[in-house]
CSV table of C-alpha atoms in Angstrom, one decimal:
chain,number,residue,atom,x,y,z
A,1,MET,CA,9.8,-10.6,15.6
A,2,ILE,CA,12.9,-11.5,14.3
A,3,ILE,CA,16.1,-10.4,14.0
A,4,LEU,CA,18.7,-11.0,11.1
A,5,ILE,CA,22.1,-11.1,11.3
A,6,ILE,CA,23.4,-10.6,7.5
A,7,LEU,CA,27.3,-10.7,7.5
A,8,THR,CA,29.3,-9.3,4.0
A,9,LYS,CA,32.9,-9.1,3.1
A,10,LYS,CA,33.2,-6.3,5.4
A,11,HIS,CA,29.9,-5.3,7.2
A,12,PHE,CA,27.4,-7.3,9.1
A,13,PHE,CA,23.8,-5.6,9.0
A,14,PHE,CA,21.6,-6.4,11.9
A,15,VAL,CA,17.7,-6.4,10.1
A,16,ARG,CA,14.9,-6.6,12.2
A,17,LEU,CA,12.0,-8.2,10.7
A,18,GLU,CA,8.1,-7.7,12.2
A,19,PHE,CA,5.2,-10.0,11.0
A,20,PHE,CA,2.1,-8.9,12.0
A,21,LYS,CA,-0.4,-10.8,13.7
A,22,LYS,CA,-4.2,-10.1,12.8
A,23,GLU,CA,-6.0,-8.6,15.7
A,24,TYR,CA,-9.0,-7.5,14.0
A,25,ILE,CA,-12.5,-8.3,12.8
A,26,CYS,CA,-13.0,-7.7,8.9
A,27,LYS,CA,-16.9,-6.4,8.6
A,28,THR,CA,-18.6,-5.2,5.5
A,29,ASN,CA,-21.5,-2.6,5.1
A,30,ASN,CA,-23.2,-3.6,2.8
A,31,PRO,CA,-22.6,-7.7,1.9
A,32,PHE,CA,-25.3,-8.0,-0.4
A,33,MET,CA,-23.3,-5.9,-3.1
A,34,ASN,CA,-21.6,-7.3,-6.1
A,35,TYR,CA,-18.2,-5.3,-4.9
A,36,ASN,CA,-15.0,-5.9,-7.8
A,37,PHE,CA,-12.4,-3.6,-5.8
A,38,THR,CA,-11.8,-2.8,-2.9
A,39,ILE,CA,-9.7,0.2,-2.1
A,40,ILE,CA,-7.7,0.8,0.5
A,41,VAL,CA,-6.9,4.0,3.1
A,42,PRO,CA,-4.8,4.3,5.4
A,43,VAL,CA,-5.4,6.8,7.9
A,44,TYR,CA,-3.0,7.8,11.2
A,45,ASN,CA,-3.7,11.3,12.2
A,46,GLU,CA,-5.6,12.5,9.0
A,47,GLU,CA,-8.6,14.3,11.0
A,48,ASP,CA,-8.0,17.6,8.7
A,49,ASN,CA,-8.4,15.4,5.7
A,50,LEU,CA,-11.1,13.2,6.1
A,51,ILE,CA,-14.1,15.1,4.6
A,52,ARG,CA,-12.4,15.8,1.8
A,53,VAL,CA,-11.5,12.1,1.6
A,54,GLU,CA,-14.9,11.4,1.8
A,55,GLN,CA,-16.0,13.6,-1.1
A,56,ALA,CA,-13.3,12.8,-3.3
A,57,LEU,CA,-13.9,8.7,-3.2
A,58,LEU,CA,-17.7,9.6,-3.4
A,59,ASP,CA,-16.8,11.4,-6.8
A,60,TYR,CA,-14.2,8.3,-7.7
A,61,ILE,CA,-17.4,5.7,-7.2
A,62,LYS,CA,-19.6,7.7,-9.4
A,63,ILE,CA,-17.2,6.8,-12.6
A,64,ALA,CA,-15.3,4.0,-11.3
A,65,THR,CA,-15.2,1.2,-14.3
A,66,LYS,CA,-15.3,-1.3,-11.5
A,67,LYS,CA,-17.6,-1.6,-8.6
A,68,THR,CA,-16.2,0.0,-5.8
A,69,LYS,CA,-16.2,-0.4,-1.8
A,70,ILE,CA,-13.7,1.5,0.2
A,71,LEU,CA,-11.9,-0.1,3.8
A,72,PHE,CA,-10.2,3.0,6.2
A,73,VAL,CA,-7.9,1.1,8.2
A,74,ASN,CA,-7.3,3.1,11.0
A,75,ASP,CA,-3.7,3.3,12.3
A,76,GLY,CA,-4.3,3.9,15.9
A,77,SER,CA,-5.0,7.4,15.0
A,78,LYS,CA,-4.9,10.0,18.3
A,79,ASP,CA,-6.7,12.2,17.0
A,80,GLN,CA,-10.4,12.7,15.8
A,81,SER,CA,-9.7,10.3,13.0
A,82,GLN,CA,-11.6,7.4,14.1
A,83,GLU,CA,-14.7,9.6,15.4
A,84,LEU,CA,-14.4,11.2,11.2
A,85,ILE,CA,-14.1,7.4,10.2
A,86,GLU,CA,-17.5,6.1,11.6
A,87,ALA,CA,-19.4,9.0,11.0
A,88,ILE,CA,-18.8,8.0,7.3
A,89,CYS,CA,-19.3,4.7,7.1
A,90,SER,CA,-22.2,5.5,8.7
A,91,ARG,CA,-24.0,7.3,6.6
A,92,GLN,CA,-21.8,5.7,3.2
A,93,THR,CA,-23.0,2.3,2.5
A,94,ASP,CA,-19.9,1.9,0.3
A,95,PHE,CA,-17.5,2.7,3.4
A,96,THR,CA,-16.3,0.5,5.6
A,97,PHE,CA,-13.0,0.6,8.5
A,98,ILE,CA,-11.2,-1.1,10.6
A,99,SER,CA,-9.4,0.6,13.7
A,100,PHE,CA,-6.2,-0.8,15.2
A,101,LYS,CA,-5.5,-0.8,19.1
A,102,GLU,CA,-2.9,0.7,18.1
A,103,ASN,CA,0.0,2.2,15.7
A,104,ARG,CA,1.6,-0.2,13.6
A,105,GLY,CA,2.9,1.2,11.0
A,106,LEU,CA,1.8,1.5,6.9
A,107,SER,CA,2.9,-1.8,5.9
A,108,ALA,CA,0.5,-3.4,9.0
A,109,ALA,CA,-2.5,-1.2,7.3
A,110,ILE,CA,-2.3,-2.1,3.9
A,111,LYS,CA,-1.8,-5.9,5.2
A,112,ALA,CA,-4.9,-5.7,7.1
A,113,GLY,CA,-6.3,-4.5,4.3
A,114,PHE,CA,-5.4,-7.2,1.8
A,115,ASP,CA,-6.6,-9.7,4.4
A,116,CYS,CA,-10.5,-8.4,4.6
A,117,ALA,CA,-10.6,-7.8,1.0
A,118,ASP,CA,-13.3,-9.8,-0.3
A,119,THR,CA,-13.2,-8.4,-4.1
A,120,GLU,CA,-10.8,-9.8,-7.5
A,121,LEU,CA,-9.2,-6.7,-7.1
A,122,VAL,CA,-7.6,-4.2,-3.9
A,123,GLY,CA,-5.7,-1.3,-4.3
A,124,TYR,CA,-4.8,1.6,-2.1
A,125,ILE,CA,-4.5,5.5,-1.9
A,126,ASP,CA,-2.8,7.8,1.1
A,127,SER,CA,-5.5,10.2,2.9
A,128,ASP,CA,-3.7,12.9,2.0
A,129,LEU,CA,-4.8,13.1,-1.2
A,130,GLN,CA,-1.9,14.0,-2.9
A,131,THR,CA,-3.4,11.5,-5.6
A,132,ALA,CA,-6.3,11.5,-7.3
A,133,PRO,CA,-8.9,8.9,-7.0
A,134,GLU,CA,-10.0,9.2,-10.4
A,135,ASP,CA,-6.4,7.8,-11.6
A,136,PHE,CA,-7.6,4.3,-9.9
A,137,ASN,CA,-9.5,4.3,-14.0
A,138,LEU,CA,-6.0,4.6,-15.8
A,139,LEU,CA,-4.3,1.7,-13.5
A,140,LEU,CA,-7.8,-0.5,-13.8
A,141,GLU,CA,-7.2,-0.5,-17.7
A,142,HIS,CA,-4.0,-2.3,-17.3
A,143,ILE,CA,-4.9,-4.7,-14.6
A,144,GLY,CA,-6.2,-7.3,-17.1
A,145,GLU,CA,-2.9,-8.1,-18.6
A,146,TYR,CA,-0.7,-7.2,-15.2
A,147,ASP,CA,-0.9,-8.6,-12.0
A,148,LEU,CA,0.2,-5.7,-10.2
A,149,VAL,CA,-0.4,-1.6,-11.5
A,150,THR,CA,1.5,1.3,-9.6
A,151,GLY,CA,1.3,5.0,-10.5
A,152,VAL,CA,4.4,6.9,-10.8
A,153,ARG,CA,4.1,10.7,-9.6
A,154,ALA,CA,4.9,13.0,-12.5
A,155,ASN,CA,5.5,16.2,-11.8
A,156,ARG,CA,6.1,15.8,-8.2
A,157,LYS,CA,4.7,18.5,-5.9
A,158,ASP,CA,7.3,17.8,-2.7
A,159,SER,CA,10.1,19.6,-1.4
A,160,PHE,CA,13.2,19.3,-2.6
A,161,VAL,CA,14.4,17.2,0.1
A,162,LYS,CA,12.0,14.7,-0.1
A,163,ASN,CA,12.0,14.3,-3.8
A,164,MET,CA,15.8,13.9,-3.6
A,165,SER,CA,15.5,11.1,-0.7
A,166,SER,CA,13.1,9.8,-2.7
A,167,THR,CA,15.0,9.4,-5.5
A,168,ILE,CA,17.7,7.7,-3.9
A,169,ALA,CA,16.0,5.7,-2.2
A,170,ASN,CA,14.4,4.3,-5.0
A,171,GLY,CA,17.9,3.8,-6.5
A,172,ILE,CA,19.1,1.9,-4.3
A,173,ARG,CA,16.0,-0.4,-4.1
A,174,ARG,CA,15.9,-0.7,-7.7
A,175,ALA,CA,20.0,-2.3,-7.5
A,176,PHE,CA,18.7,-4.5,-5.1
A,177,THR,CA,15.1,-5.9,-6.6
A,178,HIS,CA,16.0,-5.3,-9.9
A,179,ASP,CA,11.9,-4.4,-10.4
A,180,GLY,CA,12.6,-1.6,-12.9
A,181,MET,CA,10.2,0.2,-11.2
A,182,ASP,CA,11.3,4.5,-10.6
A,183,ASP,CA,7.8,5.6,-7.3
A,184,THR,CA,7.4,2.2,-5.6
A,185,GLY,CA,6.5,5.0,-2.6
A,186,CYS,CA,3.5,6.2,-4.9
A,187,PRO,CA,0.6,5.7,-2.8
A,188,LEU,CA,-1.7,4.9,-5.7
A,189,LYS,CA,-1.6,1.3,-6.9
A,190,VAL,CA,-4.1,-1.6,-7.8
A,191,ILE,CA,-2.6,-5.5,-7.4
A,192,LYS,CA,-5.4,-8.8,-8.1
A,193,THR,CA,-6.0,-9.9,-4.8
A,194,ASP,CA,-4.9,-13.5,-4.8
A,195,TYR,CA,-1.6,-12.0,-5.5
A,196,ALA,CA,-1.7,-9.6,-3.0
A,197,LYS,CA,-2.8,-12.1,-0.3
A,198,ARG,CA,0.4,-14.2,-0.8
A,199,ILE,CA,3.0,-11.2,-0.2
A,200,PRO,CA,4.2,-12.3,3.6
A,201,MET,CA,3.9,-8.3,5.2
A,202,PHE,CA,6.8,-7.0,7.1
A,203,LYS,CA,7.4,-3.6,8.0
A,204,GLY,CA,8.8,-1.7,5.2
A,205,LEU,CA,7.6,-3.9,2.8
A,206,HIS,CA,5.2,-1.6,1.4
A,207,ARG,CA,8.1,-0.2,-0.4
A,208,PHE,CA,8.8,-3.5,-2.2
A,209,LEU,CA,4.9,-4.7,-3.4
A,210,PRO,CA,6.1,-4.9,-7.1
A,211,ALA,CA,9.6,-6.9,-6.0
A,212,MET,CA,6.8,-9.4,-3.8
A,213,ILE,CA,5.0,-9.6,-7.3
A,214,LEU,CA,7.7,-10.7,-9.5
A,215,LEU,CA,8.5,-13.0,-6.8
A,216,GLN,CA,5.3,-14.7,-7.6
A,217,GLU,CA,6.0,-14.6,-11.0
A,218,GLY,CA,3.3,-12.2,-11.5
A,219,LYS,CA,3.3,-8.9,-13.9
A,220,ILE,CA,4.1,-5.6,-13.3
A,221,ILE,CA,3.4,-1.8,-14.9
A,222,GLN,CA,3.7,1.4,-13.7
A,223,ILE,CA,1.4,4.4,-15.2
A,224,PRO,CA,1.8,7.8,-15.0
A,225,VAL,CA,-0.5,9.2,-12.6
A,226,GLN,CA,-1.2,13.6,-11.1
A,227,HIS,CA,0.5,14.3,-7.9
A,228,PHE,CA,-1.1,17.3,-5.8
A,229,PRO,CA,0.4,19.5,-2.5
A,230,ARG,CA,-0.5,18.5,1.0
A,231,ILE,CA,-3.0,20.6,1.8
A,232,ALA,CA,-3.7,19.4,5.2
A,233,GLY,CA,-2.0,17.7,8.4
A,234,THR,CA,1.6,16.4,8.0
A,235,ALA,CA,4.1,14.2,6.3
A,236,LYS,CA,4.3,10.6,8.8
A,237,PHE,CA,7.9,9.7,7.4
A,238,GLY,CA,11.1,11.6,8.0
A,239,LEU,CA,14.7,11.4,6.5
A,240,TRP,CA,14.8,8.1,8.4
A,241,ASN,CA,12.4,6.4,6.9
A,242,ARG,CA,13.2,7.6,3.1
A,243,LEU,CA,17.1,6.4,3.7
A,244,LEU,CA,18.4,4.8,6.1
A,245,GLY,CA,14.9,2.6,7.1
A,246,PRO,CA,14.6,1.3,3.6
A,247,LEU,CA,18.2,0.7,3.1
A,248,MET,CA,17.7,-1.5,5.9
A,249,ASP,CA,14.8,-3.0,4.0
A,250,CYS,CA,16.4,-3.7,1.4
A,251,PHE,CA,18.6,-6.7,3.3
A,252,ALA,CA,15.5,-7.9,4.7
A,253,TYR,CA,14.2,-8.2,1.3
A,254,LEU,CA,17.1,-10.1,-0.2
A,255,TRP,CA,16.8,-12.3,2.5
A,256,MET,CA,13.3,-13.1,2.1
A,257,LYS,CA,13.8,-13.5,-1.9
A,258,ARG,CA,16.4,-16.6,-1.0
A,259,LYS,CA,13.9,-18.3,1.2
A,260,TYR,CA,10.8,-17.5,-0.8
A,261,ILE,CA,8.7,-20.7,-1.5
A,262,ASN,CA,7.5,-20.6,-4.9
A,263,TYR,CA,6.3,-23.9,-7.4
A,264,SER,CA,4.7,-24.4,-10.5
A,265,ILE,CA,2.9,-28.2,-11.0
A,266,ALA,CA,3.9,-29.9,-13.7
A,267,LYS,CA,1.1,-33.0,-13.4
A,268,LYS,CA,-1.1,-34.1,-11.1
A,269,GLY,CA,-3.5,-36.9,-11.4
């Protein structure tokens, strides 16, 4: 963990960067399949949704434009999520999982998925199914030209408070990052895996994935996708997570942007 003190003319901020140590083993159920696309599914106490998730992803695999496999990342769930995940993976050859020893947060779960991915493309979707797996095909249409394609939730089906806090947080983030993205919290993204693996993840950085691709001089685009109400389980983010936490993360991003190493080789011999 690194503690930063960021000074301005009138204020100073303490920004905590929590980097993640790898403490898991990545395995695949079917190493002989020629997969092109890994979908990461972070899971934290989603026992009421996982059977629906299994069926929705099975339906998507049948129509996917890339050969697809699923990677559940159990973020230290305290309910029956792990038992359900293991049952799903035992009966579905295109499904696999890793499980954390303890809850580490969404950014850590996404990083673990990036670390384990061995396909040319990686994406992720939340296990609440408020976005539709079939919309991955919309994003995949653009991934040849772009290095990250993110969804933007059209006609969001969330509460007024949740929508308003998200709008404010996105506005603040855009002012810091200038990434031009309207909805970086949308849990439907496709990224070229070599770009994803180069992202120096810290806690909260899942909100800055497009900006981190831009730091690598990659190309990004946002595409409208469907959005649905949550019908089971409970939301994992409150007002702090949607407003105050992301504000502090913006200062951490600025520090990382200043320190980020990127270079192009003109000649070699």
